[in-house]
mmCIF file with all atom_site columns, C-alpha atoms and ligand atoms in Angstrom:
data_model
loop_
_atom_site.group_PDB
_atom_site.id
_atom_site.type_symbol
_atom_site.label_atom_id
_atom_site.label_alt_id
_atom_site.label_comp_id
_atom_site.label_asym_id
_atom_site.label_entity_id
_atom_site.label_seq_id
_atom_site.pdbx_PDB_ins_code
_atom_site.Cartn_x
_atom_site.Cartn_y
_atom_site.Cartn_z
_atom_site.occupancy
_atom_site.B_iso_or_equiv
_atom_site.pdbx_formal_charge
_atom_site.auth_seq_id
_atom_site.auth_comp_id
_atom_site.auth_asym_id
_atom_site.auth_atom_id
_atom_site.pdbx_PDB_model_num
ATOM   1   C CA . MET A 1 1   ? -0.044  -0.020 0.006   1.00 95.00 ? 1   MET A CA 1
ATOM   2   C CA . LYS A 1 2   ? 1.131   3.559  -0.604  1.00 95.00 ? 2   LYS A CA 1
ATOM   3   C CA . LYS A 1 3   ? -0.239  6.923  -0.188  1.00 93.00 ? 3   LYS A CA 1
ATOM   4   C CA . ILE A 1 4   ? -0.770  9.061  -3.423  1.00 90.00 ? 4   ILE A CA 1
ATOM   5   C CA . GLU A 1 5   ? -0.887  12.800 -3.089  1.00 86.00 ? 5   GLU A CA 1
ATOM   6   C CA . ILE A 1 6   ? -3.037  14.540 -5.722  1.00 86.00 ? 6   ILE A CA 1
ATOM   7   C CA . ALA A 1 7   ? -1.978  18.210 -6.181  1.00 80.00 ? 7   ALA A CA 1
ATOM   8   C CA . THR A 1 8   ? -4.126  20.733 -7.846  1.00 86.00 ? 8   THR A CA 1
ATOM   9   C CA . ALA A 1 9   ? -1.899  23.308 -9.522  1.00 84.00 ? 9   ALA A CA 1
ATOM   10  C CA . ALA A 1 10  ? -3.692  26.768 -9.686  1.00 96.00 ? 10  ALA A CA 1
ATOM   11  C CA . ILE A 1 11  ? -2.748  30.324 -9.857  1.00 98.00 ? 11  ILE A CA 1
ATOM   12  C CA . LEU A 1 12  ? -4.989  32.863 -8.101  1.00 98.00 ? 12  LEU A CA 1
ATOM   13  C CA . PHE A 1 13  ? -5.154  36.382 -9.496  1.00 98.00 ? 13  PHE A CA 1
ATOM   14  C CA . ASN A 1 14  ? -6.718  39.257 -7.520  1.00 98.00 ? 14  ASN A CA 1
ATOM   15  C CA . ASP A 1 15  ? -8.618  40.331 -10.580 1.00 97.00 ? 15  ASP A CA 1
ATOM   16  C CA . ILE A 1 16  ? -8.690  40.367 -14.426 1.00 98.00 ? 16  ILE A CA 1
ATOM   17  C CA . SER A 1 17  ? -6.349  43.268 -14.583 1.00 98.00 ? 17  SER A CA 1
ATOM   18  C CA . GLU A 1 18  ? -3.450  40.988 -13.348 1.00 98.00 ? 18  GLU A CA 1
ATOM   19  C CA . LEU A 1 19  ? -3.852  38.646 -16.341 1.00 98.00 ? 19  LEU A CA 1
ATOM   20  C CA . ASP A 1 20  ? -1.265  38.833 -19.142 1.00 98.00 ? 20  ASP A CA 1
ATOM   21  C CA . PHE A 1 21  ? -2.225  40.196 -22.525 1.00 98.00 ? 21  PHE A CA 1
ATOM   22  C CA . GLU A 1 22  ? -3.529  36.973 -24.105 1.00 98.00 ? 22  GLU A CA 1
ATOM   23  C CA . ASP A 1 23  ? -5.394  35.726 -20.961 1.00 98.00 ? 23  ASP A CA 1
ATOM   24  C CA . LYS A 1 24  ? -7.063  39.085 -20.526 1.00 98.00 ? 24  LYS A CA 1
ATOM   25  C CA . MET A 1 25  ? -8.167  39.115 -24.145 1.00 98.00 ? 25  MET A CA 1
ATOM   26  C CA . LEU A 1 26  ? -9.638  35.751 -23.917 1.00 98.00 ? 26  LEU A CA 1
ATOM   27  C CA . MET A 1 27  ? -11.456 36.545 -20.640 1.00 98.00 ? 27  MET A CA 1
ATOM   28  C CA . ASP A 1 28  ? -12.837 39.612 -22.262 1.00 98.00 ? 28  ASP A CA 1
ATOM   29  C CA . LYS A 1 29  ? -14.170 37.393 -25.070 1.00 98.00 ? 29  LYS A CA 1
ATOM   30  C CA . ALA A 1 30  ? -15.827 35.124 -22.474 1.00 98.00 ? 30  ALA A CA 1
ATOM   31  C CA . ILE A 1 31  ? -17.401 38.242 -20.822 1.00 98.00 ? 31  ILE A CA 1
ATOM   32  C CA . GLU A 1 32  ? -18.639 39.375 -24.258 1.00 98.00 ? 32  GLU A CA 1
ATOM   33  C CA . ALA A 1 33  ? -20.056 36.014 -24.932 1.00 98.00 ? 33  ALA A CA 1
ATOM   34  C CA . ARG A 1 34  ? -21.796 35.886 -21.496 1.00 98.00 ? 34  ARG A CA 1
ATOM   35  C CA . ALA A 1 35  ? -23.911 38.978 -22.613 1.00 98.00 ? 35  ALA A CA 1
ATOM   36  C CA . ASN A 1 36  ? -25.755 36.579 -25.130 1.00 98.00 ? 36  ASN A CA 1
ATOM   37  C CA . ALA A 1 37  ? -26.485 33.850 -22.657 1.00 98.00 ? 37  ALA A CA 1
ATOM   38  C CA . TYR A 1 38  ? -30.085 32.644 -22.805 1.00 98.00 ? 38  TYR A CA 1
ATOM   39  C CA . ALA A 1 39  ? -30.842 32.272 -19.029 1.00 98.00 ? 39  ALA A CA 1
ATOM   40  C CA . PRO A 1 40  ? -34.356 33.362 -18.369 1.00 98.00 ? 40  PRO A CA 1
ATOM   41  C CA . TYR A 1 41  ? -34.905 30.713 -15.711 1.00 98.00 ? 41  TYR A CA 1
ATOM   42  C CA . SER A 1 42  ? -31.733 30.741 -13.574 1.00 98.00 ? 42  SER A CA 1
ATOM   43  C CA . LYS A 1 43  ? -30.874 34.411 -14.283 1.00 98.00 ? 43  LYS A CA 1
ATOM   44  C CA . PHE A 1 44  ? -27.248 32.996 -14.110 1.00 98.00 ? 44  PHE A CA 1
ATOM   45  C CA . SER A 1 45  ? -25.271 33.829 -17.269 1.00 98.00 ? 45  SER A CA 1
ATOM   46  C CA . VAL A 1 46  ? -22.042 32.142 -18.206 1.00 98.00 ? 46  VAL A CA 1
ATOM   47  C CA . GLY A 1 47  ? -19.730 32.929 -21.217 1.00 98.00 ? 47  GLY A CA 1
ATOM   48  C CA . ALA A 1 48  ? -16.867 30.713 -22.386 1.00 98.00 ? 48  ALA A CA 1
ATOM   49  C CA . ALA A 1 49  ? -14.140 31.484 -24.969 1.00 98.00 ? 49  ALA A CA 1
ATOM   50  C CA . LEU A 1 50  ? -11.536 28.925 -26.413 1.00 98.00 ? 50  LEU A CA 1
ATOM   51  C CA . LEU A 1 51  ? -8.409  29.976 -28.012 1.00 98.00 ? 51  LEU A CA 1
ATOM   52  C CA . LEU A 1 52  ? -7.358  27.381 -30.563 1.00 98.00 ? 52  LEU A CA 1
ATOM   53  C CA . GLU A 1 53  ? -3.917  26.538 -32.089 1.00 98.00 ? 53  GLU A CA 1
ATOM   54  C CA . ASN A 1 54  ? -4.885  28.135 -35.317 1.00 98.00 ? 54  ASN A CA 1
ATOM   55  C CA . GLY A 1 55  ? -5.546  31.490 -33.629 1.00 98.00 ? 55  GLY A CA 1
ATOM   56  C CA . GLU A 1 56  ? -9.263  31.229 -33.865 1.00 98.00 ? 56  GLU A CA 1
ATOM   57  C CA . ILE A 1 57  ? -11.407 32.106 -30.797 1.00 98.00 ? 57  ILE A CA 1
ATOM   58  C CA . VAL A 1 58  ? -14.690 30.122 -30.486 1.00 98.00 ? 58  VAL A CA 1
ATOM   59  C CA . ASP A 1 59  ? -17.147 31.248 -27.818 1.00 98.00 ? 59  ASP A CA 1
ATOM   60  C CA . GLY A 1 60  ? -20.328 29.997 -26.198 1.00 98.00 ? 60  GLY A CA 1
ATOM   61  C CA . ASN A 1 61  ? -22.788 30.797 -23.454 1.00 98.00 ? 61  ASN A CA 1
ATOM   62  C CA . ASN A 1 62  ? -25.371 28.811 -21.582 1.00 98.00 ? 62  ASN A CA 1
ATOM   63  C CA . GLN A 1 63  ? -28.697 28.101 -23.244 1.00 98.00 ? 63  GLN A CA 1
ATOM   64  C CA . GLU A 1 64  ? -31.743 27.259 -21.070 1.00 98.00 ? 64  GLU A CA 1
ATOM   65  C CA . SER A 1 65  ? -34.963 25.525 -21.783 1.00 98.00 ? 65  SER A CA 1
ATOM   66  C CA . ALA A 1 66  ? -38.416 25.590 -20.115 1.00 98.00 ? 66  ALA A CA 1
ATOM   67  C CA . ALA A 1 67  ? -37.870 21.924 -19.833 1.00 98.00 ? 67  ALA A CA 1
ATOM   68  C CA . TYR A 1 68  ? -34.887 22.550 -17.498 1.00 98.00 ? 68  TYR A CA 1
ATOM   69  C CA . PRO A 1 69  ? -32.578 19.562 -18.056 1.00 97.00 ? 69  PRO A CA 1
ATOM   70  C CA . SER A 1 70  ? -32.729 20.340 -21.796 1.00 98.00 ? 70  SER A CA 1
ATOM   71  C CA . GLY A 1 71  ? -30.569 23.439 -21.306 1.00 98.00 ? 71  GLY A CA 1
ATOM   72  C CA . MET A 1 72  ? -26.814 23.440 -21.759 1.00 98.00 ? 72  MET A CA 1
ATOM   73  C CA . CYS A 1 73  ? -23.820 25.057 -20.096 1.00 98.00 ? 73  CYS A CA 1
ATOM   74  C CA . ALA A 1 74  ? -21.684 27.732 -21.828 1.00 98.00 ? 74  ALA A CA 1
ATOM   75  C CA . GLU A 1 75  ? -18.512 25.526 -21.705 1.00 98.00 ? 75  GLU A CA 1
ATOM   76  C CA . ARG A 1 76  ? -20.100 22.686 -23.537 1.00 98.00 ? 76  ARG A CA 1
ATOM   77  C CA . VAL A 1 77  ? -21.773 24.898 -26.036 1.00 98.00 ? 77  VAL A CA 1
ATOM   78  C CA . ALA A 1 78  ? -18.293 26.416 -26.857 1.00 98.00 ? 78  ALA A CA 1
ATOM   79  C CA . ILE A 1 79  ? -16.303 23.220 -26.923 1.00 98.00 ? 79  ILE A CA 1
ATOM   80  C CA . TRP A 1 80  ? -18.786 21.458 -29.081 1.00 98.00 ? 80  TRP A CA 1
ATOM   81  C CA . LYS A 1 81  ? -18.969 24.452 -31.383 1.00 98.00 ? 81  LYS A CA 1
ATOM   82  C CA . ALA A 1 82  ? -15.111 24.364 -31.666 1.00 98.00 ? 82  ALA A CA 1
ATOM   83  C CA . SER A 1 83  ? -15.012 20.621 -32.342 1.00 98.00 ? 83  SER A CA 1
ATOM   84  C CA . ALA A 1 84  ? -17.879 20.919 -34.819 1.00 98.00 ? 84  ALA A CA 1
ATOM   85  C CA . THR A 1 85  ? -16.154 23.745 -36.789 1.00 98.00 ? 85  THR A CA 1
ATOM   86  C CA . PHE A 1 86  ? -12.437 22.996 -36.279 1.00 98.00 ? 86  PHE A CA 1
ATOM   87  C CA . PRO A 1 87  ? -12.488 19.194 -35.567 1.00 96.00 ? 87  PRO A CA 1
ATOM   88  C CA . ASN A 1 88  ? -8.724  18.598 -35.503 1.00 93.00 ? 88  ASN A CA 1
ATOM   89  C CA . ILE A 1 89  ? -7.288  21.966 -34.308 1.00 98.00 ? 89  ILE A CA 1
ATOM   90  C CA . GLY A 1 90  ? -5.851  21.883 -30.716 1.00 98.00 ? 90  GLY A CA 1
ATOM   91  C CA . ILE A 1 91  ? -7.138  23.985 -27.948 1.00 98.00 ? 91  ILE A CA 1
ATOM   92  C CA . LEU A 1 92  ? -4.748  26.230 -26.015 1.00 98.00 ? 92  LEU A CA 1
ATOM   93  C CA . LYS A 1 93  ? -6.867  27.722 -23.435 1.00 98.00 ? 93  LYS A CA 1
ATOM   94  C CA . LEU A 1 94  ? -10.330 28.272 -22.166 1.00 98.00 ? 94  LEU A CA 1
ATOM   95  C CA . ALA A 1 95  ? -11.729 31.268 -20.279 1.00 98.00 ? 95  ALA A CA 1
ATOM   96  C CA . ILE A 1 96  ? -14.944 31.279 -18.319 1.00 99.00 ? 96  ILE A CA 1
ATOM   97  C CA . ALA A 1 97  ? -16.863 34.095 -16.781 1.00 98.00 ? 97  ALA A CA 1
ATOM   98  C CA . ALA A 1 98  ? -20.253 33.970 -14.886 1.00 98.00 ? 98  ALA A CA 1
ATOM   99  C CA . LYS A 1 99  ? -22.671 36.557 -13.716 1.00 98.00 ? 99  LYS A CA 1
ATOM   100 C CA . SER A 1 100 ? -26.004 36.581 -11.932 1.00 98.00 ? 100 SER A CA 1
ATOM   101 C CA . ALA A 1 101 ? -28.860 39.029 -12.386 1.00 98.00 ? 101 ALA A CA 1
ATOM   102 C CA . THR A 1 102 ? -29.832 38.541 -8.772  1.00 98.00 ? 102 THR A CA 1
ATOM   103 C CA . ASN A 1 103 ? -26.611 38.712 -6.806  1.00 98.00 ? 103 ASN A CA 1
ATOM   104 C CA . LEU A 1 104 ? -22.986 39.804 -7.235  1.00 98.00 ? 104 LEU A CA 1
ATOM   105 C CA . VAL A 1 105 ? -20.833 36.759 -8.196  1.00 98.00 ? 105 VAL A CA 1
ATOM   106 C CA . ASP A 1 106 ? -17.388 37.673 -6.638  1.00 98.00 ? 106 ASP A CA 1
ATOM   107 C CA . LYS A 1 107 ? -15.888 34.217 -6.513  1.00 98.00 ? 107 LYS A CA 1
ATOM   108 C CA . PRO A 1 108 ? -14.509 32.305 -9.470  1.00 98.00 ? 108 PRO A CA 1
ATOM   109 C CA . VAL A 1 109 ? -17.057 29.935 -10.910 1.00 98.00 ? 109 VAL A CA 1
ATOM   110 C CA . GLY A 1 110 ? -15.460 26.719 -12.021 1.00 98.00 ? 110 GLY A CA 1
ATOM   111 C CA . PRO A 1 111 ? -17.003 24.492 -14.735 1.00 98.00 ? 111 PRO A CA 1
ATOM   112 C CA . CYS A 1 112 ? -19.666 21.970 -13.461 1.00 98.00 ? 112 CYS A CA 1
ATOM   113 C CA . GLY A 1 113 ? -18.897 18.304 -13.148 1.00 98.00 ? 113 GLY A CA 1
ATOM   114 C CA . ALA A 1 114 ? -20.500 17.408 -16.524 1.00 98.00 ? 114 ALA A CA 1
ATOM   115 C CA . CYS A 1 115 ? -18.386 20.081 -18.313 1.00 98.00 ? 115 CYS A CA 1
ATOM   116 C CA . ARG A 1 116 ? -15.337 18.841 -16.654 1.00 98.00 ? 116 ARG A CA 1
ATOM   117 C CA . GLN A 1 117 ? -15.902 15.372 -18.029 1.00 98.00 ? 117 GLN A CA 1
ATOM   118 C CA . THR A 1 118 ? -16.739 16.801 -21.550 1.00 98.00 ? 118 THR A CA 1
ATOM   119 C CA . LEU A 1 119 ? -13.719 19.139 -21.569 1.00 98.00 ? 119 LEU A CA 1
ATOM   120 C CA . SER A 1 120 ? -11.456 16.297 -20.500 1.00 97.00 ? 120 SER A CA 1
ATOM   121 C CA . GLU A 1 121 ? -12.536 14.192 -23.447 1.00 98.00 ? 121 GLU A CA 1
ATOM   122 C CA . TYR A 1 122 ? -11.012 16.839 -25.780 1.00 98.00 ? 122 TYR A CA 1
ATOM   123 C CA . GLU A 1 123 ? -7.863  17.304 -23.764 1.00 97.00 ? 123 GLU A CA 1
ATOM   124 C CA . PHE A 1 124 ? -7.342  13.562 -23.817 1.00 97.00 ? 124 PHE A CA 1
ATOM   125 C CA . LYS A 1 125 ? -8.011  13.443 -27.568 1.00 97.00 ? 125 LYS A CA 1
ATOM   126 C CA . GLN A 1 126 ? -5.394  16.089 -28.279 1.00 97.00 ? 126 GLN A CA 1
ATOM   127 C CA . LYS A 1 127 ? -2.872  14.505 -25.896 1.00 97.00 ? 127 LYS A CA 1
ATOM   128 C CA . LYS A 1 128 ? -1.840  17.961 -24.790 1.00 97.00 ? 128 LYS A CA 1
ATOM   129 C CA . PRO A 1 129 ? -3.228  19.995 -21.788 1.00 97.00 ? 129 PRO A CA 1
ATOM   130 C CA . PHE A 1 130 ? -4.973  23.163 -22.209 1.00 98.00 ? 130 PHE A CA 1
ATOM   131 C CA . GLU A 1 131 ? -5.235  25.929 -19.707 1.00 98.00 ? 131 GLU A CA 1
ATOM   132 C CA . ILE A 1 132 ? -8.608  26.959 -18.013 1.00 98.00 ? 132 ILE A CA 1
ATOM   133 C CA . LEU A 1 133 ? -9.167  30.461 -16.448 1.00 98.00 ? 133 LEU A CA 1
ATOM   134 C CA . PHE A 1 134 ? -12.371 31.090 -14.598 1.00 98.00 ? 134 PHE A CA 1
ATOM   135 C CA . MET A 1 135 ? -14.009 33.962 -12.698 1.00 98.00 ? 135 MET A CA 1
ATOM   136 C CA . GLY A 1 136 ? -17.327 35.352 -11.581 1.00 98.00 ? 136 GLY A CA 1
ATOM   137 C CA . GLU A 1 137 ? -18.531 38.881 -12.361 1.00 98.00 ? 137 GLU A CA 1
ATOM   138 C CA . VAL A 1 138 ? -15.733 40.640 -10.296 1.00 98.00 ? 138 VAL A CA 1
ATOM   139 C CA . GLY A 1 139 ? -12.735 39.689 -8.282  1.00 98.00 ? 139 GLY A CA 1
ATOM   140 C CA . GLU A 1 140 ? -10.435 36.741 -8.268  1.00 98.00 ? 140 GLU A CA 1
ATOM   141 C CA . VAL A 1 141 ? -9.469  34.712 -11.437 1.00 98.00 ? 141 VAL A CA 1
ATOM   142 C CA . ILE A 1 142 ? -8.268  31.130 -11.076 1.00 98.00 ? 142 ILE A CA 1
ATOM   143 C CA . LYS A 1 143 ? -6.001  29.588 -13.585 1.00 98.00 ? 143 LYS A CA 1
ATOM   144 C CA . VAL A 1 144 ? -5.174  25.886 -13.853 1.00 98.00 ? 144 VAL A CA 1
ATOM   145 C CA . PRO A 1 145 ? -2.782  24.277 -16.371 1.00 97.00 ? 145 PRO A CA 1
ATOM   146 C CA . SER A 1 146 ? -4.991  21.344 -17.376 1.00 97.00 ? 146 SER A CA 1
ATOM   147 C CA . LEU A 1 147 ? -8.212  19.680 -16.920 1.00 96.00 ? 147 LEU A CA 1
ATOM   148 C CA . LYS A 1 148 ? -6.405  17.148 -14.930 1.00 94.00 ? 148 LYS A CA 1
ATOM   149 C CA . SER A 1 149 ? -6.200  19.754 -12.139 1.00 95.00 ? 149 SER A CA 1
ATOM   150 C CA . LEU A 1 150 ? -9.914  19.876 -12.055 1.00 96.00 ? 150 LEU A CA 1
ATOM   151 C CA . LEU A 1 151 ? -10.678 16.247 -12.592 1.00 96.00 ? 151 LEU A CA 1
ATOM   152 C CA . PRO A 1 152 ? -8.167  13.838 -11.136 1.00 93.00 ? 152 PRO A CA 1
ATOM   153 C CA . PHE A 1 153 ? -8.700  10.190 -11.636 1.00 93.00 ? 153 PHE A CA 1
ATOM   154 C CA . SER A 1 154 ? -10.931 10.896 -14.602 1.00 94.00 ? 154 SER A CA 1
ATOM   155 C CA . PHE A 1 155 ? -12.488 8.307  -16.909 1.00 94.00 ? 155 PHE A CA 1
ATOM   156 C CA . ASP A 1 156 ? -11.305 8.248  -20.496 1.00 94.00 ? 156 ASP A CA 1
ATOM   157 C CA . ASN A 1 157 ? -11.411 6.085  -23.509 1.00 93.00 ? 157 ASN A CA 1
ATOM   158 C CA . SER A 1 158 ? -8.240  4.203  -22.462 1.00 93.00 ? 158 SER A CA 1
ATOM   159 C CA . TYR A 1 159 ? -10.483 2.142  -20.276 1.00 95.00 ? 159 TYR A CA 1
ATOM   160 C CA . LEU A 1 160 ? -12.783 1.102  -23.069 1.00 96.00 ? 160 LEU A CA 1
HETATM 161 N N1 . LIG B 2 .   ? -23.818 26.827 -15.947 1.00 51.88 ? 1   LIG B N1 1
HETATM 162 C C1 . LIG B 2 .   ? -22.931 27.045 -17.005 1.00 51.88 ? 1   LIG B C1 1
HETATM 163 O O1 . LIG B 2 .   ? -23.143 27.506 -18.104 1.00 51.88 ? 1   LIG B O1 1
HETATM 164 N N2 . LIG B 2 .   ? -21.644 26.555 -16.727 1.00 51.88 ? 1   LIG B N2 1
HETATM 165 C C2 . LIG B 2 .   ? -21.238 25.962 -15.508 1.00 51.88 ? 1   LIG B C2 1
HETATM 166 O O2 . LIG B 2 .   ? -20.162 25.404 -15.371 1.00 51.88 ? 1   LIG B O2 1
HETATM 167 C C3 . LIG B 2 .   ? -22.108 25.962 -14.372 1.00 51.88 ? 1   LIG B C3 1
HETATM 168 C C4 . LIG B 2 .   ? -23.644 26.351 -14.699 1.00 51.88 ? 1   LIG B C4 1
HETATM 169 C C5 . LIG B 2 .   ? -25.182 27.325 -16.320 1.00 51.88 ? 1   LIG B C5 1
HETATM 170 C C6 . LIG B 2 .   ? -26.260 26.217 -16.422 1.00 51.88 ? 1   LIG B C6 1
HETATM 171 C C7 . LIG B 2 .   ? -27.509 26.963 -16.148 1.00 51.88 ? 1   LIG B C7 1
HETATM 172 O O3 . LIG B 2 .   ? -28.041 27.623 -17.334 1.00 51.88 ? 1   LIG B O3 1
HETATM 173 C C8 . LIG B 2 .   ? -27.065 28.113 -15.172 1.00 51.88 ? 1   LIG B C8 1
HETATM 174 O O4 . LIG B 2 .   ? -25.637 28.171 -15.338 1.00 51.88 ? 1   LIG B O4 1
HETATM 175 C C9 . LIG B 2 .   ? -27.441 27.837 -13.707 1.00 51.88 ? 1   LIG B C9 1
HETATM 176 O O5 . LIG B 2 .   ? -26.941 26.658 -13.281 1.00 51.88 ? 1   LIG B O5 1
#
């Protein structure tokens, strides 16, 4: 028997102004995309923006449905749009920004569990990590170097 330590590598920024030029630009795209979220039920809007290896930026936002489970998160809208449009282009980084119409979101909002699993599929596919940055409406931004930091011991197609 041996003990295994799982470390989550993350960088915490005090706010968006501390990001470098490229990360700030991508987070601004996520914030822009957030404005087009369709979230009449939760009033919680999320924007996501992916930077691809070919320089393209693909964005997305959450899309809700009166039949609640039929809605979709911003991260999956964005990554499926990227895969559908540029199927074999690698992903370099993903920025996520959330905002509520009912309260000030001042903590970084990480992707939900289902989004982590979906995002990890594409990281596994490209055999290269991509960075993930996430924030709320204001305040701290968290940056992790890989989906592995958010989803240790993940399930992937190597088990199939
Ligand atoms: N949501 C996202 O878009 N991404 C997440 O990672 C968390 C939740 C959306 C889904 C739903 O439209 C709203 O936020 C409230 O859960």
